[in-house]
PDB file of C-alpha atoms in Angstrom:
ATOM      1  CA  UNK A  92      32.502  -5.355 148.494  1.00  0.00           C
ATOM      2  CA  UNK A  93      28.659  -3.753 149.055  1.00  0.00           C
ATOM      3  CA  UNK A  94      29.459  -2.722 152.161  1.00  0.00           C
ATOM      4  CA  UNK A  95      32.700  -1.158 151.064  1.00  0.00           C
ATOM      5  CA  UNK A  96      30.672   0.615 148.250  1.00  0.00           C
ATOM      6  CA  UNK A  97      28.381   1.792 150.797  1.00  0.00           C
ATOM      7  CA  UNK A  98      30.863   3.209 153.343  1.00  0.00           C
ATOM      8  CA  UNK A  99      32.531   4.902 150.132  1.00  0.00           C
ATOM      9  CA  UNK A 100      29.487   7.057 149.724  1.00  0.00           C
ATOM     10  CA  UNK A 101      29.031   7.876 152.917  1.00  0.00           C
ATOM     11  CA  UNK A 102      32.979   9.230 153.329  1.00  0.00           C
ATOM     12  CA  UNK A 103      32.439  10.344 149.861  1.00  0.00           C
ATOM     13  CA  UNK A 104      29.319  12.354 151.046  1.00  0.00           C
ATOM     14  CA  UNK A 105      31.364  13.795 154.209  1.00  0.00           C
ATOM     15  CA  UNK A 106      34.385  15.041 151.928  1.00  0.00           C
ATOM     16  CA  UNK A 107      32.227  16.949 149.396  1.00  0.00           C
ATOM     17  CA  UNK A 108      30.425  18.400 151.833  1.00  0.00           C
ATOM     18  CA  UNK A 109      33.111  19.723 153.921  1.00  0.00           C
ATOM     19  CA  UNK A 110      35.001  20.717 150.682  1.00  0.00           C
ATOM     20  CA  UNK A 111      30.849  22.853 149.766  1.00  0.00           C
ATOM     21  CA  UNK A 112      30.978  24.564 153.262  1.00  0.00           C
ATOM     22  CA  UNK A 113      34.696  25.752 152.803  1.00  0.00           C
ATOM     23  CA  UNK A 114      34.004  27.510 149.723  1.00  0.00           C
ATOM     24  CA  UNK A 115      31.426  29.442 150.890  1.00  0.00           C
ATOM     25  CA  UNK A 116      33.928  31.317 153.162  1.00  0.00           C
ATOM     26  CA  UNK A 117      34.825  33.073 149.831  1.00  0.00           C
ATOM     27  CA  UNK A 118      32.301  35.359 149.990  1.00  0.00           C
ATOM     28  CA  UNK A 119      33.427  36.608 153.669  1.00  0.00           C
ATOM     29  CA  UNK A 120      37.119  36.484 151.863  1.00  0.00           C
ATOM     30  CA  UNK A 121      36.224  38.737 149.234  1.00  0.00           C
ATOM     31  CA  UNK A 122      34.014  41.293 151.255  1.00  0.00           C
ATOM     32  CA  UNK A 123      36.913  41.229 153.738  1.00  0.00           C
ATOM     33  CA  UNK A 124      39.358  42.236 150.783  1.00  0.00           C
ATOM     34  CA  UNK A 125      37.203  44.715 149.913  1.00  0.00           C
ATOM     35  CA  UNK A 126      36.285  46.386 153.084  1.00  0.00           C
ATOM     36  CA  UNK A 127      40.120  46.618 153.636  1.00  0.00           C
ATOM     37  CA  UNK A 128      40.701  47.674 150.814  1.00  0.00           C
ATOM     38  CA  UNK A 129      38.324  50.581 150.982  1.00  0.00           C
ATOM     39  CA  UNK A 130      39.595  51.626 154.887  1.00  0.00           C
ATOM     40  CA  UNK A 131      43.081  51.812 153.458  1.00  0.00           C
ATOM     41  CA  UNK A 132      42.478  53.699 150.636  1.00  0.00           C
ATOM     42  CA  UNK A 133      39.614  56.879 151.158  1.00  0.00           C
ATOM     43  CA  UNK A 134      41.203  59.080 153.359  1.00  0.00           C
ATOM     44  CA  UNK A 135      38.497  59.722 155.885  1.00  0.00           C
ATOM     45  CA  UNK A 136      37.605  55.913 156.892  1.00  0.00           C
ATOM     46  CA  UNK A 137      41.254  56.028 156.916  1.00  0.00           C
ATOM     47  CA  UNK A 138      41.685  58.316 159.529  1.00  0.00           C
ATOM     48  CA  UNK A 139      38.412  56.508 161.071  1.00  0.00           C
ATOM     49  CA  UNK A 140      39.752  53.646 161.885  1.00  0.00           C
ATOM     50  CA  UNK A 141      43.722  54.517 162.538  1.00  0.00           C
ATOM     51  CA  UNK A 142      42.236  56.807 165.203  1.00  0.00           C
ATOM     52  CA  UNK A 143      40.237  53.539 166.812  1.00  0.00           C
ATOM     53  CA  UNK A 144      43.576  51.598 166.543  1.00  0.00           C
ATOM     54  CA  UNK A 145      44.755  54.659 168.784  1.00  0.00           C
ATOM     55  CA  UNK A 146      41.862  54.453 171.287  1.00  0.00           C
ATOM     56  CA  UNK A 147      41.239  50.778 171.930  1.00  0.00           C
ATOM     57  CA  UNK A 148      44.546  49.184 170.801  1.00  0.00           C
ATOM     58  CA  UNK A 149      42.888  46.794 167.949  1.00  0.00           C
ATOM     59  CA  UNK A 150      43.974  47.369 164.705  1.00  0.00           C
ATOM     60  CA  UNK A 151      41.272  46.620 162.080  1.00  0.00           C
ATOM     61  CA  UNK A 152      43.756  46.605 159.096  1.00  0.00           C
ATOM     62  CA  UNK A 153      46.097  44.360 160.638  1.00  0.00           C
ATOM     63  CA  UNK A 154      43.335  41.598 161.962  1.00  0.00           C
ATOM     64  CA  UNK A 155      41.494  41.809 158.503  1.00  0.00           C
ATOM     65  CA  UNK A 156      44.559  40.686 156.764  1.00  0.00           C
ATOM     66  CA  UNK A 157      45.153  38.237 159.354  1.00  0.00           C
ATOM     67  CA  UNK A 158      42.343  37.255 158.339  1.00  0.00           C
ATOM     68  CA  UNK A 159      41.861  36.899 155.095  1.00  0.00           C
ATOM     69  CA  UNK A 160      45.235  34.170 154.776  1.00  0.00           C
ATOM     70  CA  UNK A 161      43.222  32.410 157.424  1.00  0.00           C
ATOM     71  CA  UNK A 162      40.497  32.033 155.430  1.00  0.00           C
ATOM     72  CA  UNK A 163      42.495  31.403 152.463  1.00  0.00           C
ATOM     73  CA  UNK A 164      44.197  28.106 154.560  1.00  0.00           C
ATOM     74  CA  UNK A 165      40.489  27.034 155.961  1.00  0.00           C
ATOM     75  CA  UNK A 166      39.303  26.942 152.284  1.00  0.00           C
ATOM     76  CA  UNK A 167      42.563  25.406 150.841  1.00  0.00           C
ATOM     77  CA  UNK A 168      43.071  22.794 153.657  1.00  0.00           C
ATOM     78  CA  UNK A 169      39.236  21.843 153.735  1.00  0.00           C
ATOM     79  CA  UNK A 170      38.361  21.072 149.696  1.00  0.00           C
ATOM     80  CA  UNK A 171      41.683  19.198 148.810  1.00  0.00           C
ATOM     81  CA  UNK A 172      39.468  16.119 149.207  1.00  0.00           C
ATOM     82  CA  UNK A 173      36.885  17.262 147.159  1.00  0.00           C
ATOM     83  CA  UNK A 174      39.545  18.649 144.404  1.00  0.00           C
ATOM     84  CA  UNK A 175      40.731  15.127 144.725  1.00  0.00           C
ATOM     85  CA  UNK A 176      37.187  13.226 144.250  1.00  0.00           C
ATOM     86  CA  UNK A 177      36.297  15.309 141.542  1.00  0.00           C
ATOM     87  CA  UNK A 178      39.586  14.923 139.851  1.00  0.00           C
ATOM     88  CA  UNK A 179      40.216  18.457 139.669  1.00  0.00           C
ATOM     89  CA  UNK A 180      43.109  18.374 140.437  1.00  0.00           C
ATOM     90  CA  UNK A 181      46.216  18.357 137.975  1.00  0.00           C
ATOM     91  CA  UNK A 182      48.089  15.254 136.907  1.00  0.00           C
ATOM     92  CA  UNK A 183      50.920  15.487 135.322  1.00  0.00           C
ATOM     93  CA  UNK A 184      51.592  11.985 134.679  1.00  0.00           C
ATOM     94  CA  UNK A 185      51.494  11.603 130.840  1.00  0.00           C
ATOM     95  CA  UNK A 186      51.918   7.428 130.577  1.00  0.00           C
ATOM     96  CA  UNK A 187      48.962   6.743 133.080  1.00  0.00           C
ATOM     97  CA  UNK A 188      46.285   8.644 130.835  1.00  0.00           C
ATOM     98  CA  UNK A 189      47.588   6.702 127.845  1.00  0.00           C
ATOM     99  CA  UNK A 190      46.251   3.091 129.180  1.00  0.00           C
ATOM    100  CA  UNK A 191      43.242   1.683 129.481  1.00  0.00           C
ATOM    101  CA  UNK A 192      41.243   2.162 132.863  1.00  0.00           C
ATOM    102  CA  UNK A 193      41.993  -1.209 134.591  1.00  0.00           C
ATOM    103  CA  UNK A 194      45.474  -0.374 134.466  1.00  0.00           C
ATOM    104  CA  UNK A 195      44.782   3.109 135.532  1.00  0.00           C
ATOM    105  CA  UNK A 196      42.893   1.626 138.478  1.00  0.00           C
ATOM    106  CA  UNK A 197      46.155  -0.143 139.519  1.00  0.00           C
ATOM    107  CA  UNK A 198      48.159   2.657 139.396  1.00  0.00           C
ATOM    108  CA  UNK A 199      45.825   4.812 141.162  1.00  0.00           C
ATOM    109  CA  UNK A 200      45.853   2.346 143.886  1.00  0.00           C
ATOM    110  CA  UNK A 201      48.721   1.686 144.247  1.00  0.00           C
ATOM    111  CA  UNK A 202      49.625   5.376 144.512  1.00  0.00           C
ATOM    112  CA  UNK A 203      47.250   5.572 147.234  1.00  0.00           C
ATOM    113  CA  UNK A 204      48.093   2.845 149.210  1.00  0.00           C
ATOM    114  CA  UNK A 205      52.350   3.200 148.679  1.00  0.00           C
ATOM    115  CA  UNK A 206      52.666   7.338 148.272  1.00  0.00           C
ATOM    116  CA  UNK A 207      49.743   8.817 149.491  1.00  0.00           C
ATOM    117  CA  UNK A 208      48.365   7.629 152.717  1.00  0.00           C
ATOM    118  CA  UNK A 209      52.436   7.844 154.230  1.00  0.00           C
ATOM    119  CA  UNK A 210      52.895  10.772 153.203  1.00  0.00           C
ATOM    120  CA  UNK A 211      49.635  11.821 154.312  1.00  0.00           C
ATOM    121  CA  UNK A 212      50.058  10.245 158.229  1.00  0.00           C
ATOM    122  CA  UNK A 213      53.639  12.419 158.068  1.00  0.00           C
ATOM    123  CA  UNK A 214      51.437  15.480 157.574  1.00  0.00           C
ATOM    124  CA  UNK A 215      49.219  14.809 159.691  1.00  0.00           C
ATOM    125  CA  UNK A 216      52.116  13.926 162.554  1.00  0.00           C
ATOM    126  CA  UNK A 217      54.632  16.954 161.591  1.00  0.00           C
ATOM    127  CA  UNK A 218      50.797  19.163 161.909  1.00  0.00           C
ATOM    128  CA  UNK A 219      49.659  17.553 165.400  1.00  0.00           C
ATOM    129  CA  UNK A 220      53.408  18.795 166.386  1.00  0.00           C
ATOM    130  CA  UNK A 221      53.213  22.315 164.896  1.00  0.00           C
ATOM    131  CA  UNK A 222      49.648  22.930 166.662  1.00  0.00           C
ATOM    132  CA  UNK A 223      51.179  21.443 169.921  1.00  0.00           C
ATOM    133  CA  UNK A 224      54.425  23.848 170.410  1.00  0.00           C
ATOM    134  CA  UNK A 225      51.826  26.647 168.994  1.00  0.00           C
ATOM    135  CA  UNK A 226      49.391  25.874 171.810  1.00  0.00           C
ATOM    136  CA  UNK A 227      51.819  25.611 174.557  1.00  0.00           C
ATOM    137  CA  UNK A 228      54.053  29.108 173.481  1.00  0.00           C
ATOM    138  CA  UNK A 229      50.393  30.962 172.803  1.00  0.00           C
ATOM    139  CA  UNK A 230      51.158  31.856 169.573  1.00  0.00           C
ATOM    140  CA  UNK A 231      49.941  34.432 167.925  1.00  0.00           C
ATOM    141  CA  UNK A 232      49.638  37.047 165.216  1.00  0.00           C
ATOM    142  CA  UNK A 233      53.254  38.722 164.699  1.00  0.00           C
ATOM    143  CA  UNK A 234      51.800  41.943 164.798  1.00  0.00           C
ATOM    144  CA  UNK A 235      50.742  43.172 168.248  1.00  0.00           C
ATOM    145  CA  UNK A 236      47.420  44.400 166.613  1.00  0.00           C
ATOM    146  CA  UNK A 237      46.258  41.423 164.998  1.00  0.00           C
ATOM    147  CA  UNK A 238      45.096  37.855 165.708  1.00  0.00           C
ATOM    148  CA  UNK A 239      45.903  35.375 168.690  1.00  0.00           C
ATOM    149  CA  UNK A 240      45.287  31.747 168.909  1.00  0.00           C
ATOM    150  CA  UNK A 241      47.399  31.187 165.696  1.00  0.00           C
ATOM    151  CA  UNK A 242      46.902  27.095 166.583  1.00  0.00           C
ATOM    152  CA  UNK A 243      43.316  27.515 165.733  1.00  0.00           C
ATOM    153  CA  UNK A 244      44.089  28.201 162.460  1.00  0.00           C
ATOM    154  CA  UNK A 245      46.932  25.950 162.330  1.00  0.00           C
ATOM    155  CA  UNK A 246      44.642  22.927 163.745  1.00  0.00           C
ATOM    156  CA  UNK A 247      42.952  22.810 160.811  1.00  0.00           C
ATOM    157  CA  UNK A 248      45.906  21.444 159.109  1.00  0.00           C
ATOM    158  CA  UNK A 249      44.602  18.506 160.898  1.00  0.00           C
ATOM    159  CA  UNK A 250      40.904  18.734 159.638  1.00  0.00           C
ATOM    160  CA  UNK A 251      41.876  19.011 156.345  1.00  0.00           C
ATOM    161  CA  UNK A 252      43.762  15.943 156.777  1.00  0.00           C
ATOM    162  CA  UNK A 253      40.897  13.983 157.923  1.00  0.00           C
ATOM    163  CA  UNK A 254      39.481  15.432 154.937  1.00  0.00           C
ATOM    164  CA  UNK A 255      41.914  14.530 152.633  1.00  0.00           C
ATOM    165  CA  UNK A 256      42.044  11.201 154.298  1.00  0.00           C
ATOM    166  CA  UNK A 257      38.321  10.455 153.803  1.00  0.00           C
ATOM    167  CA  UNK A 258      38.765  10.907 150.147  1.00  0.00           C
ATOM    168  CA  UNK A 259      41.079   8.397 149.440  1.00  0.00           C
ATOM    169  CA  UNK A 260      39.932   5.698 151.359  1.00  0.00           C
ATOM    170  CA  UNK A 261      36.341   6.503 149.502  1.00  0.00           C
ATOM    171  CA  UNK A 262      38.752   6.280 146.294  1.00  0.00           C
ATOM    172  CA  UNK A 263      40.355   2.984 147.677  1.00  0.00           C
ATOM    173  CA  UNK A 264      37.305   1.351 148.814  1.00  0.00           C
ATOM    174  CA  UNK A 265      35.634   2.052 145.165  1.00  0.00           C
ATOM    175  CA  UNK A 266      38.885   0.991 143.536  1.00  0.00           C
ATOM    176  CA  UNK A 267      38.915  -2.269 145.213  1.00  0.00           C
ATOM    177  CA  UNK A 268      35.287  -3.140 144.228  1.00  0.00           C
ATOM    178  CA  UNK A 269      36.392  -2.026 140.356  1.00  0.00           C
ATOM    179  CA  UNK A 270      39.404  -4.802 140.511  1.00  0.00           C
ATOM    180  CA  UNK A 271      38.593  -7.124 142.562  1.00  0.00           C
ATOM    181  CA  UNK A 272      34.369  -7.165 143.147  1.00  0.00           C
ATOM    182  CA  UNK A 273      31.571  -8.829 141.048  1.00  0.00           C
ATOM    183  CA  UNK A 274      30.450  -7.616 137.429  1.00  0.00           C
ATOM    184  CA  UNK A 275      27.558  -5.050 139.437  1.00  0.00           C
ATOM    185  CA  UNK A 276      29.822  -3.821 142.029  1.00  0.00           C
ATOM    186  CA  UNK A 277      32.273  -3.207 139.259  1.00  0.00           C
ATOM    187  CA  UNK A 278      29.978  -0.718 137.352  1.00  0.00           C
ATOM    188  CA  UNK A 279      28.837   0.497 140.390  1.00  0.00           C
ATOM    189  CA  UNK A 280      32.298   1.297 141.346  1.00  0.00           C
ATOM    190  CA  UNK A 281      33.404   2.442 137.706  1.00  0.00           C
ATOM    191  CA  UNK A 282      30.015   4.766 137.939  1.00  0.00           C
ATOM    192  CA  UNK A 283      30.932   6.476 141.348  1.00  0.00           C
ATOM    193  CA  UNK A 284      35.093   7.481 140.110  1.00  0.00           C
ATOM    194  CA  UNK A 285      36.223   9.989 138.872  1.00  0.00           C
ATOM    195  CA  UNK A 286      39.434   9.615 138.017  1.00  0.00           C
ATOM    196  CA  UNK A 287      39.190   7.076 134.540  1.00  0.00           C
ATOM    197  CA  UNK A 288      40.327   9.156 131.301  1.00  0.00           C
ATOM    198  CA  UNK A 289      38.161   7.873 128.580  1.00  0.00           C
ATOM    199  CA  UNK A 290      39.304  10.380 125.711  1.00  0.00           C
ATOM    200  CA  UNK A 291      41.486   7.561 123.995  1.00  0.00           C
ATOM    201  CA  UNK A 292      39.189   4.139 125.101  1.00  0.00           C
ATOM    202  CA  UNK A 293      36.288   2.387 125.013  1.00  0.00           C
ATOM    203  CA  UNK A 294      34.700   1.978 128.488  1.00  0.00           C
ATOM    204  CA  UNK A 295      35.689  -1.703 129.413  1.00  0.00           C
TER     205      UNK A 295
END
């Protein structure tokens, strides 16, 4: 169970920080929003750039919003696994956060192991198809003007499923150690989740 404690962290580690890179792409996002924004709206950077759509066939409107719901999917697709080890996430399950942790440890693995991880390898299968038939038609943006290779930013359906993934076998690993490892590994274990509700209990 040490070693599955210690290869928690590490995909632990590897989820956060792949969820920390993704957000900074909201400062890009929001000077992005801006900038368009701003070229849409004052008449003479208006005028600007509809003129440079005219001479060189790129339209900087259309590729900034293009854009911008690309980065929206990057950052989306890229921190569910942090959302998910931090438990930020919402639950809406009213029973589990009424029972004490070792039977919220049960449920939560079982959930992972029956719901999650199939549904999980179906998204990941139905996404390796999508980015496929995108790659071989050469999709791109549905506007002439704005951005090709649309598989790029469909592949990272994929990434964030690796992602995702990582999470909750971090989550599974550290779940197994808290039911089924020695007294240490259990606090260790109990220490490193994130997902116990201790409003209504005493910590076991």
């Amino acid at each position: 169970m040490k070693a599955a404690l210690n290869l928690a962290s590490v995909l632990d580690r590897w989820s956060r920080k792949a969820g920390q890179a993704a957000a900074w792409l909201i400062v890009p996002l929001v000077l992005m929003i801006v900038f368009d924004v701003v070229t849409r709206k004052v008449d003479f950077i208006r005028l600007y750039f509809s003129q440079f759509s005219i001479d060189y066939g790129y339209s900087v409107s259309t590729i900034l919003q293009d854009m911008q719901w690309h980065l929206h999917g990057i950052i989306l697709l890229l921190t569910f696994g942090f959302g998910y080890l931090a438990n930020a996430h919402v639950r809406v399950d009213v029973f589990r956060e009424h029972v004490r942790p070792r039977k919220q440890a049960w449920m939560e693995f079982i959930g992972l192991l029956v719901l999650a991880l199939p549904f999980l390898f179906a998204v990941a299968w139905e996404s390796w198809v999508l980015v496929s038939i995108s790659y071989l038609q050469g999709e791109g943006s549905e506007s002439m003007t704005g951005i090709p290779w649309r598989y790029v930013i469909k592949g990272f359906m994929l990434i964030g499923c690796v992602v995702l993934a990582l999470a909750i076998f971090a989550t599974l690993f550290r779940l197994a150690a808290y039911l089924f490892g020695t007294r240490e590994e259990h606090e260790e274990a109990r220490d490193a989740l994130e997902i116990f509700n201790y409003e209504h209990h005493k910590p076991e």
